[in-house]
C-alpha cells in the first residue's frame, strides 16, 4: 500500500526542527529511521500532512561517555549502539538486547529515539531504558525537560511527548562496580516482536548481597512492566531459589497479558514467570564475576 500524500521538510539544525514542530503541531510527524512510521503510513493508520525528517541534524547523533551519565543522541542508529565498544563495556544490557530488534537492516535505519517514542510494550530499547533507570531529554522551543523512563511510557504506543516536542537525548547512569545484567525474549520467529521478554540489572555489595537493581518484563501489559516489589525482597539478600519462587508469585499476580493469535494470556503469564527467574539468575551470576 502507499501512504496518503504529505509534504516533506528536512531541517538541518535542531532549532529549525523545533520551529517547524512549533508551527505545524499535530499536522506534522517526525521521521527518524522510518521503520515503524512508514509501515503505519503505508497502512494509512497515520496520515500526517507533513513529515519532518531529522536525519540531516548531525548534532542529534552521538554516544558520549564522559562522567557518570552515558548520553546518547536520539538519532543514533540501533546498529551503532549494538557495535559500540563503550556500550558493550559499560551498558552491557543494551548490547545484549539490541540484536533482538528486528533485523540488521531495520537496526541500520532504526534509531534509539524512534524506538522509545514508538513505545511498543515489547520493544527492547524501552525495556532496557527502564531497567537501567534511564531517562530521556525532550525539547521544545520553550523548554528542555527530563523525563524518567517510568514516567515516559504511558500506555500502548503512547508516551509523555507533545506534538511540538522532540526527543533529543537518552541518558543512562553507569559505571557502577559489581553489576550484572541479563536480557531474554521469546518470539515465534527471529526478528519478530517478542511474545514476552525479560530484563534485569543488579548491583552487588562485597559480600555478594544484592544492593540495588530492577526487573522489567515486556509483552505482559500496555507498557514495559517494572516489577518494583522484586528488589524490595532482594535488597540485602543473596539470590536463592526460595526468593525467586516468591518473586515468580508476584510476577504471576502483576502481569496482565492478552490472548491473541500468537499466544494465550496463560502461556504469556507462564513465560513471564520463567523469564523473571532466568534473568535474575543470570544477572546475579554475572555480577559475582
Ligand atoms: C521488519 C521489522 C521488524 C521489527 N522488529 C522490531 C523488534 O523486534 N523490536 C523493536 O523494538 N522494534 C522492531 N521494529 C521497529 C523498529 O525497527 C524501530 O526501531 C522503531 O520502532 C522505530 O524507530 P525509527 O527510528 O525507525 O522511528 P520512526 O519509524 O521514524 O518513528 C517512529 C515514531 O517515533 C517518532 N519519532 C522518531 N524519532 C523521534 C524523536 N527524536 N522525537 C520525537 N518523535 C520521534 C515518529 O514521529 C514516529 O511516531 C521492527 C521494524 C520492522 C520493519
mmCIF file of C-alpha atoms and ligand atoms in Angstrom:
data_model
loop_
_atom_site.group_PDB
_atom_site.id
_atom_site.type_symbol
_atom_site.label_atom_id
_atom_site.label_comp_id
_atom_site.label_asym_id
_atom_site.label_seq_id
_atom_site.Cartn_x
_atom_site.Cartn_y
_atom_site.Cartn_z
ATOM 1 C CA UNK A 1 0.000 0.000 0.000
ATOM 2 C CA UNK A 2 1.005 3.613 -0.446
ATOM 3 C CA UNK A 3 0.778 6.412 2.102
ATOM 4 C CA UNK A 4 -1.540 9.395 1.709
ATOM 5 C CA UNK A 5 0.158 12.439 0.153
ATOM 6 C CA UNK A 6 2.292 14.507 2.517
ATOM 7 C CA UNK A 7 4.675 17.464 2.466
ATOM 8 C CA UNK A 8 8.282 16.749 3.310
ATOM 9 C CA UNK A 9 10.613 19.065 5.243
ATOM 10 C CA UNK A 10 14.256 18.460 6.091
ATOM 11 C CA UNK A 11 15.668 20.837 8.704
ATOM 12 C CA UNK A 12 19.426 20.896 9.195
ATOM 13 C CA UNK A 13 19.569 22.174 12.777
ATOM 14 C CA UNK A 14 17.763 21.277 15.973
ATOM 15 C CA UNK A 15 16.438 24.811 16.288
ATOM 16 C CA UNK A 16 14.975 24.707 12.800
ATOM 17 C CA UNK A 17 13.288 21.364 13.577
ATOM 18 C CA UNK A 18 11.794 22.726 16.807
ATOM 19 C CA UNK A 19 10.471 25.810 14.989
ATOM 20 C CA UNK A 20 8.789 23.604 12.395
ATOM 21 C CA UNK A 21 7.245 21.401 15.093
ATOM 22 C CA UNK A 22 6.019 24.520 16.871
ATOM 23 C CA UNK A 23 4.390 25.886 13.708
ATOM 24 C CA UNK A 24 2.894 22.648 12.463
ATOM 25 C CA UNK A 25 1.934 20.878 15.737
ATOM 26 C CA UNK A 26 -0.485 17.999 15.177
ATOM 27 C CA UNK A 27 -0.271 18.264 11.394
ATOM 28 C CA UNK A 28 3.336 17.057 11.342
ATOM 29 C CA UNK A 29 5.177 13.887 12.311
ATOM 30 C CA UNK A 30 8.866 13.500 12.892
ATOM 31 C CA UNK A 31 10.523 10.797 10.813
ATOM 32 C CA UNK A 32 13.798 9.267 12.059
ATOM 33 C CA UNK A 33 14.538 5.728 10.811
ATOM 34 C CA UNK A 34 11.038 5.295 9.371
ATOM 35 C CA UNK A 35 10.961 1.621 10.436
ATOM 36 C CA UNK A 36 7.706 1.993 12.355
ATOM 37 C CA UNK A 37 6.261 5.199 10.933
ATOM 38 C CA UNK A 38 6.468 4.257 7.243
ATOM 39 C CA UNK A 39 4.611 0.915 7.615
ATOM 40 C CA UNK A 40 1.948 2.699 9.668
ATOM 41 C CA UNK A 41 1.624 5.386 6.986
ATOM 42 C CA UNK A 42 1.532 2.755 4.258
ATOM 43 C CA UNK A 43 -1.421 1.142 6.018
ATOM 44 C CA UNK A 44 -2.957 4.630 6.391
ATOM 45 C CA UNK A 45 -3.151 4.221 10.148
ATOM 46 C CA UNK A 46 -1.306 7.555 10.222
ATOM 47 C CA UNK A 47 -1.871 10.288 7.632
ATOM 48 C CA UNK A 48 0.286 13.235 8.675
ATOM 49 C CA UNK A 49 0.054 16.287 6.415
ATOM 50 C CA UNK A 50 3.784 16.810 6.759
ATOM 51 C CA UNK A 51 6.890 14.803 7.632
ATOM 52 C CA UNK A 52 9.794 16.496 9.384
ATOM 53 C CA UNK A 53 12.869 14.440 8.570
ATOM 54 C CA UNK A 54 15.519 14.845 11.301
ATOM 55 C CA UNK A 55 18.200 12.800 9.511
ATOM 56 C CA UNK A 56 20.209 15.867 8.461
ATOM 57 C CA UNK A 57 20.751 17.053 12.035
ATOM 58 C CA UNK A 58 24.173 15.610 12.971
ATOM 59 C CA UNK A 59 24.017 17.166 16.436
ATOM 60 C CA UNK A 60 21.422 14.502 17.340
ATOM 61 C CA UNK A 61 23.727 11.570 16.606
ATOM 62 C CA UNK A 62 26.384 10.695 19.219
ATOM 63 C CA UNK A 63 27.393 8.430 22.087
ATOM 64 C CA UNK A 64 29.025 10.483 24.867
ATOM 65 C CA UNK A 65 30.667 8.596 27.696
ATOM 66 C CA UNK A 66 32.027 11.365 29.925
ATOM 67 C CA UNK A 67 31.105 11.478 33.604
ATOM 68 C CA UNK A 68 28.604 9.301 35.484
ATOM 69 C CA UNK A 69 25.866 9.573 32.830
ATOM 70 C CA UNK A 70 26.017 7.989 29.379
ATOM 71 C CA UNK A 71 24.377 10.309 26.835
ATOM 72 C CA UNK A 72 23.063 9.056 23.514
ATOM 73 C CA UNK A 73 21.703 11.338 20.794
ATOM 74 C CA UNK A 74 18.160 10.459 19.687
ATOM 75 C CA UNK A 75 19.193 9.896 16.078
ATOM 76 C CA UNK A 76 21.877 7.332 16.925
ATOM 77 C CA UNK A 77 21.153 4.164 14.941
ATOM 78 C CA UNK A 78 20.448 0.961 16.821
ATOM 79 C CA UNK A 79 23.297 -0.779 14.957
ATOM 80 C CA UNK A 80 25.744 1.911 16.148
ATOM 81 C CA UNK A 81 24.782 1.110 19.725
ATOM 82 C CA UNK A 82 24.952 -2.621 19.042
ATOM 83 C CA UNK A 83 28.558 -2.368 17.839
ATOM 84 C CA UNK A 84 29.828 0.315 20.231
ATOM 85 C CA UNK A 85 32.652 -0.970 22.482
ATOM 86 C CA UNK A 86 31.721 1.669 25.063
ATOM 87 C CA UNK A 87 28.156 0.404 25.229
ATOM 88 C CA UNK A 88 29.319 -3.224 25.408
ATOM 89 C CA UNK A 89 31.743 -2.493 28.208
ATOM 90 C CA UNK A 90 29.598 -0.185 30.342
ATOM 91 C CA UNK A 91 25.928 -0.784 29.433
ATOM 92 C CA UNK A 92 26.079 -4.465 28.562
ATOM 93 C CA UNK A 93 22.327 -4.920 28.929
ATOM 94 C CA UNK A 94 21.788 -2.692 25.908
ATOM 95 C CA UNK A 95 24.310 -4.633 23.773
ATOM 96 C CA UNK A 96 22.609 -7.866 24.785
ATOM 97 C CA UNK A 97 19.097 -6.572 23.979
ATOM 98 C CA UNK A 98 19.645 -4.810 20.646
ATOM 99 C CA UNK A 99 20.311 -7.899 18.459
ATOM 100 C CA UNK A 100 16.719 -8.957 19.260
ATOM 101 C CA UNK A 101 15.357 -5.835 17.487
ATOM 102 C CA UNK A 102 14.097 -6.819 14.042
ATOM 103 C CA UNK A 103 16.890 -7.471 11.547
ATOM 104 C CA UNK A 104 20.260 -5.976 10.595
ATOM 105 C CA UNK A 105 18.508 -3.808 8.013
ATOM 106 C CA UNK A 106 15.962 -2.399 10.466
ATOM 107 C CA UNK A 107 18.678 -1.749 13.060
ATOM 108 C CA UNK A 108 20.788 0.084 10.480
ATOM 109 C CA UNK A 109 17.950 2.572 9.978
ATOM 110 C CA UNK A 110 16.048 2.409 13.276
ATOM 111 C CA UNK A 111 17.091 4.982 15.868
ATOM 112 C CA UNK A 112 17.093 4.911 19.645
ATOM 113 C CA UNK A 113 14.726 7.908 19.801
ATOM 114 C CA UNK A 114 12.282 6.407 17.280
ATOM 115 C CA UNK A 115 12.005 3.163 19.207
ATOM 116 C CA UNK A 116 11.381 4.955 22.516
ATOM 117 C CA UNK A 117 8.736 7.307 21.099
ATOM 118 C CA UNK A 118 7.030 4.477 19.199
ATOM 119 C CA UNK A 119 6.793 2.706 22.599
ATOM 120 C CA UNK A 120 5.771 -0.801 21.736
ATOM 121 C CA UNK A 121 5.431 -2.615 25.107
ATOM 122 C CA UNK A 122 7.636 -5.481 23.925
ATOM 123 C CA UNK A 123 10.283 -3.284 22.276
ATOM 124 C CA UNK A 124 13.764 -3.906 23.569
ATOM 125 C CA UNK A 125 15.029 -0.320 23.961
ATOM 126 C CA UNK A 126 12.130 0.927 26.133
ATOM 127 C CA UNK A 127 12.616 -2.129 28.370
ATOM 128 C CA UNK A 128 16.357 -1.527 28.542
ATOM 129 C CA UNK A 129 15.975 2.154 29.414
ATOM 130 C CA UNK A 130 13.519 1.350 32.201
ATOM 131 C CA UNK A 131 15.671 -1.472 33.587
ATOM 132 C CA UNK A 132 18.751 0.740 33.713
ATOM 133 C CA UNK A 133 16.920 3.592 35.449
ATOM 134 C CA UNK A 134 17.475 5.916 32.481
ATOM 135 C CA UNK A 135 15.646 8.997 31.318
ATOM 136 C CA UNK A 136 15.017 10.998 28.160
ATOM 137 C CA UNK A 137 15.556 14.643 27.359
ATOM 138 C CA UNK A 138 12.733 16.293 25.484
ATOM 139 C CA UNK A 139 12.955 19.730 23.876
ATOM 140 C CA UNK A 140 10.508 22.264 22.504
ATOM 141 C CA UNK A 141 11.158 25.887 21.541
ATOM 142 C CA UNK A 142 10.209 26.948 25.063
ATOM 143 C CA UNK A 143 11.993 24.430 27.274
ATOM 144 C CA UNK A 144 14.037 21.275 27.681
ATOM 145 C CA UNK A 145 12.786 18.773 30.227
ATOM 146 C CA UNK A 146 13.978 15.432 31.525
ATOM 147 C CA UNK A 147 11.549 12.540 31.996
ATOM 148 C CA UNK A 148 12.388 9.291 33.793
ATOM 149 C CA UNK A 149 11.653 6.109 31.857
ATOM 150 C CA UNK A 150 8.997 5.040 34.391
ATOM 151 C CA UNK A 151 7.057 8.240 33.662
ATOM 152 C CA UNK A 152 7.687 8.399 29.921
ATOM 153 C CA UNK A 153 5.761 5.271 28.834
ATOM 154 C CA UNK A 154 2.075 5.953 29.432
ATOM 155 C CA UNK A 155 0.228 3.192 27.599
ATOM 156 C CA UNK A 156 0.407 1.188 24.371
ATOM 157 C CA UNK A 157 2.249 3.297 21.727
ATOM 158 C CA UNK A 158 1.771 6.423 23.866
ATOM 159 C CA UNK A 159 4.433 8.442 25.659
ATOM 160 C CA UNK A 160 4.742 11.719 27.522
ATOM 161 C CA UNK A 161 5.754 13.739 24.468
ATOM 162 C CA UNK A 162 3.753 16.564 22.889
ATOM 163 C CA UNK A 163 3.378 17.292 19.165
ATOM 164 C CA UNK A 164 5.661 20.363 19.444
ATOM 165 C CA UNK A 165 8.411 18.389 21.210
ATOM 166 C CA UNK A 166 11.390 16.366 20.036
ATOM 167 C CA UNK A 167 13.141 13.627 21.990
ATOM 168 C CA UNK A 168 16.755 14.761 21.782
ATOM 169 C CA UNK A 169 18.808 12.635 24.171
ATOM 170 C CA UNK A 170 18.784 9.403 26.141
ATOM 171 C CA UNK A 171 20.565 9.381 29.493
ATOM 172 C CA UNK A 172 21.714 6.300 31.380
ATOM 173 C CA UNK A 173 23.533 6.222 34.725
ATOM 174 C CA UNK A 174 26.542 3.918 34.548
ATOM 175 C CA UNK A 175 29.929 2.995 35.894
ATOM 176 C CA UNK A 176 28.879 1.022 38.940
ATOM 177 C CA UNK A 177 31.059 -1.778 40.264
ATOM 178 C CA UNK A 178 29.919 -5.404 40.636
ATOM 179 C CA UNK A 179 26.958 -5.112 38.306
ATOM 180 C CA UNK A 180 25.243 -7.892 36.389
ATOM 181 C CA UNK A 181 22.567 -7.890 33.735
ATOM 182 C CA UNK A 182 20.548 -10.202 31.519
ATOM 183 C CA UNK A 183 18.053 -9.849 28.681
ATOM 184 C CA UNK A 184 15.999 -12.653 27.205
ATOM 185 C CA UNK A 185 12.980 -12.947 24.989
ATOM 186 C CA UNK A 186 10.807 -15.486 23.257
ATOM 187 C CA UNK A 187 9.319 -14.825 19.825
ATOM 188 C CA UNK A 188 7.835 -17.056 17.178
ATOM 189 C CA UNK A 189 10.481 -16.210 14.573
ATOM 190 C CA UNK A 190 13.817 -14.423 14.659
ATOM 191 C CA UNK A 191 13.208 -10.693 14.117
ATOM 192 C CA UNK A 192 9.609 -10.721 15.325
ATOM 193 C CA UNK A 193 8.496 -8.694 18.309
ATOM 194 C CA UNK A 194 8.699 -10.813 21.471
ATOM 195 C CA UNK A 195 5.741 -12.677 22.910
ATOM 196 C CA UNK A 196 7.335 -11.967 26.274
ATOM 197 C CA UNK A 197 10.729 -10.500 27.182
ATOM 198 C CA UNK A 198 12.593 -10.134 30.468
ATOM 199 C CA UNK A 199 15.391 -7.801 31.567
ATOM 200 C CA UNK A 200 17.316 -7.471 34.796
ATOM 201 C CA UNK A 201 20.116 -5.272 36.086
ATOM 202 C CA UNK A 202 21.582 -5.662 39.556
ATOM 203 C CA UNK A 203 24.424 -4.424 41.731
ATOM 204 C CA UNK A 204 26.077 -6.495 44.483
ATOM 205 C CA UNK A 205 27.982 -5.481 47.592
ATOM 206 C CA UNK A 206 31.331 -7.049 48.519
ATOM 207 C CA UNK A 207 29.582 -9.940 50.339
ATOM 208 C CA UNK A 208 27.537 -10.884 47.221
ATOM 209 C CA UNK A 209 24.388 -9.414 48.718
ATOM 210 C CA UNK A 210 22.119 -7.564 46.337
ATOM 211 C CA UNK A 211 22.429 -3.795 46.777
ATOM 212 C CA UNK A 212 20.121 -2.481 44.025
ATOM 213 C CA UNK A 213 18.547 -3.376 40.712
ATOM 214 C CA UNK A 214 15.468 -3.628 38.555
ATOM 215 C CA UNK A 215 13.446 -6.410 36.974
ATOM 216 C CA UNK A 216 11.343 -5.475 33.912
ATOM 217 C CA UNK A 217 9.040 -7.596 31.742
ATOM 218 C CA UNK A 218 7.788 -6.815 28.230
ATOM 219 C CA UNK A 219 4.722 -8.112 26.393
ATOM 220 C CA UNK A 220 2.665 -8.590 29.544
ATOM 221 C CA UNK A 221 0.997 -5.176 29.844
ATOM 222 C CA UNK A 222 0.432 -1.967 27.861
ATOM 223 C CA UNK A 223 3.873 -0.661 28.847
ATOM 224 C CA UNK A 224 7.138 -2.340 29.834
ATOM 225 C CA UNK A 225 6.360 -3.541 33.348
ATOM 226 C CA UNK A 226 8.758 -2.734 36.195
ATOM 227 C CA UNK A 227 8.285 -5.318 38.957
ATOM 228 C CA UNK A 228 9.334 -3.000 41.782
ATOM 229 C CA UNK A 229 8.466 -5.499 44.525
ATOM 230 C CA UNK A 230 11.175 -7.885 43.283
ATOM 231 C CA UNK A 231 14.039 -5.769 44.529
ATOM 232 C CA UNK A 232 12.154 -4.846 47.712
ATOM 233 C CA UNK A 233 12.604 -8.551 48.514
ATOM 234 C CA UNK A 234 16.099 -8.874 47.094
ATOM 235 C CA UNK A 235 17.989 -5.905 48.524
ATOM 236 C CA UNK A 236 20.260 -7.049 51.351
ATOM 237 C CA UNK A 237 19.871 -10.732 50.390
ATOM 238 C CA UNK A 238 21.779 -13.288 48.363
ATOM 239 C CA UNK A 239 19.798 -14.740 45.479
ATOM 240 C CA UNK A 240 18.164 -18.070 46.376
ATOM 241 C CA UNK A 241 15.601 -20.410 44.856
ATOM 242 C CA UNK A 242 13.118 -19.507 47.569
ATOM 243 C CA UNK A 243 13.304 -15.757 46.848
ATOM 244 C CA UNK A 244 12.994 -16.457 43.126
ATOM 245 C CA UNK A 245 9.858 -18.523 43.774
ATOM 246 C CA UNK A 246 8.352 -15.641 45.802
ATOM 247 C CA UNK A 247 9.167 -13.194 43.007
ATOM 248 C CA UNK A 248 7.604 -15.527 40.455
ATOM 249 C CA UNK A 249 4.395 -15.497 42.505
ATOM 250 C CA UNK A 250 4.469 -11.686 42.447
ATOM 251 C CA UNK A 251 5.024 -11.737 38.682
ATOM 252 C CA UNK A 252 2.034 -14.011 38.229
ATOM 253 C CA UNK A 253 -0.131 -11.512 40.129
ATOM 254 C CA UNK A 254 1.234 -8.372 38.498
ATOM 255 C CA UNK A 255 1.219 -9.246 34.788
ATOM 256 C CA UNK A 256 -1.886 -8.662 32.720
ATOM 257 C CA UNK A 257 -1.177 -10.187 29.302
ATOM 258 C CA UNK A 258 -3.626 -10.528 26.435
ATOM 259 C CA UNK A 259 -4.607 -13.519 24.367
ATOM 260 C CA UNK A 260 -4.061 -13.005 20.642
ATOM 261 C CA UNK A 261 -3.328 -15.011 17.502
ATOM 262 C CA UNK A 262 0.188 -15.772 18.680
ATOM 263 C CA UNK A 263 -0.266 -16.902 22.291
ATOM 264 C CA UNK A 264 -2.788 -17.190 25.096
ATOM 265 C CA UNK A 265 -2.678 -14.978 28.175
ATOM 266 C CA UNK A 266 -1.909 -18.062 30.307
ATOM 267 C CA UNK A 267 1.059 -19.002 28.157
ATOM 268 C CA UNK A 268 2.400 -15.441 28.325
ATOM 269 C CA UNK A 269 1.974 -15.455 32.115
ATOM 270 C CA UNK A 270 3.910 -18.724 32.303
ATOM 271 C CA UNK A 271 6.694 -17.307 30.105
ATOM 272 C CA UNK A 272 6.884 -14.183 32.279
ATOM 273 C CA UNK A 273 7.452 -16.299 35.410
ATOM 274 C CA UNK A 274 10.115 -18.434 33.767
ATOM 275 C CA UNK A 275 11.902 -15.424 32.279
ATOM 276 C CA UNK A 276 11.861 -13.496 35.539
ATOM 277 C CA UNK A 277 13.684 -16.410 37.199
ATOM 278 C CA UNK A 278 16.122 -16.766 34.297
ATOM 279 C CA UNK A 279 17.199 -13.127 34.121
ATOM 280 C CA UNK A 280 17.568 -12.864 37.900
ATOM 281 C CA UNK A 281 19.828 -15.923 37.993
ATOM 282 C CA UNK A 282 21.910 -14.783 35.011
ATOM 283 C CA UNK A 283 22.336 -11.227 36.278
ATOM 284 C CA UNK A 284 23.409 -12.481 39.717
ATOM 285 C CA UNK A 285 25.964 -14.888 38.234
ATOM 286 C CA UNK A 286 27.434 -12.133 36.040
ATOM 287 C CA UNK A 287 27.600 -9.654 38.911
ATOM 288 C CA UNK A 288 29.528 -12.148 41.065
ATOM 289 C CA UNK A 289 32.057 -12.335 38.179
HETATM 290 C C1 LIG B 1 10.546 -5.975 9.918
HETATM 291 C C2 LIG B 1 10.618 -5.143 11.180
HETATM 292 C C3 LIG B 1 10.830 -5.780 12.393
HETATM 293 C C4 LIG B 1 10.901 -5.025 13.570
HETATM 294 N N1 LIG B 1 11.124 -5.677 14.750
HETATM 295 C C5 LIG B 1 11.260 -4.957 15.882
HETATM 296 C C6 LIG B 1 11.561 -5.583 17.132
HETATM 297 O O1 LIG B 1 11.703 -6.813 17.228
HETATM 298 N N2 LIG B 1 11.701 -4.779 18.217
HETATM 299 C C7 LIG B 1 11.555 -3.421 18.159
HETATM 300 O O2 LIG B 1 11.697 -2.754 19.176
HETATM 301 N N3 LIG B 1 11.270 -2.802 17.022
HETATM 302 C C8 LIG B 1 11.128 -3.525 15.878
HETATM 303 N N4 LIG B 1 10.838 -2.883 14.702
HETATM 304 C C9 LIG B 1 10.647 -1.412 14.698
HETATM 305 C C10 LIG B 1 11.976 -0.750 14.785
HETATM 306 O O3 LIG B 1 12.896 -1.214 13.890
HETATM 307 C C11 LIG B 1 12.184 0.702 15.014
HETATM 308 O O4 LIG B 1 13.339 0.672 15.760
HETATM 309 C C12 LIG B 1 11.434 1.618 15.884
HETATM 310 O O5 LIG B 1 10.223 1.170 16.350
HETATM 311 C C13 LIG B 1 11.270 2.973 15.258
HETATM 312 O O6 LIG B 1 12.491 3.631 15.117
HETATM 313 P P1 LIG B 1 12.708 4.578 13.889
HETATM 314 O O7 LIG B 1 13.938 5.374 14.156
HETATM 315 O O8 LIG B 1 12.621 3.824 12.627
HETATM 316 O O9 LIG B 1 11.471 5.618 14.054
HETATM 317 P P2 LIG B 1 10.369 6.104 13.026
HETATM 318 O O10 LIG B 1 9.664 4.948 12.408
HETATM 319 O O11 LIG B 1 10.949 7.123 12.118
HETATM 320 O O12 LIG B 1 9.395 6.851 14.050
HETATM 321 C C14 LIG B 1 8.640 6.127 14.994
HETATM 322 C C15 LIG B 1 7.811 7.119 15.830
HETATM 323 O O13 LIG B 1 8.660 7.920 16.623
HETATM 324 C C16 LIG B 1 8.522 9.314 16.302
HETATM 325 N N5 LIG B 1 9.888 9.852 16.429
HETATM 326 C C17 LIG B 1 11.017 9.328 15.888
HETATM 327 N N6 LIG B 1 12.088 9.996 16.360
HETATM 328 C C18 LIG B 1 11.615 10.964 17.189
HETATM 329 C C19 LIG B 1 12.241 11.965 18.001
HETATM 330 N N7 LIG B 1 13.578 12.092 18.072
HETATM 331 N N8 LIG B 1 11.448 12.787 18.730
HETATM 332 C C20 LIG B 1 10.095 12.663 18.694
HETATM 333 N N9 LIG B 1 9.454 11.724 17.965
HETATM 334 C C21 LIG B 1 10.212 10.878 17.231
HETATM 335 C C22 LIG B 1 7.913 9.333 14.921
HETATM 336 O O14 LIG B 1 7.185 10.533 14.705
HETATM 337 C C23 LIG B 1 7.010 8.115 14.982
HETATM 338 O O15 LIG B 1 5.838 8.416 15.679
HETATM 339 C C24 LIG B 1 10.759 -3.602 13.520
HETATM 340 C C25 LIG B 1 10.559 -2.960 12.294
HETATM 341 C C26 LIG B 1 10.481 -3.719 11.129
HETATM 342 C C27 LIG B 1 10.255 -3.004 9.820
#
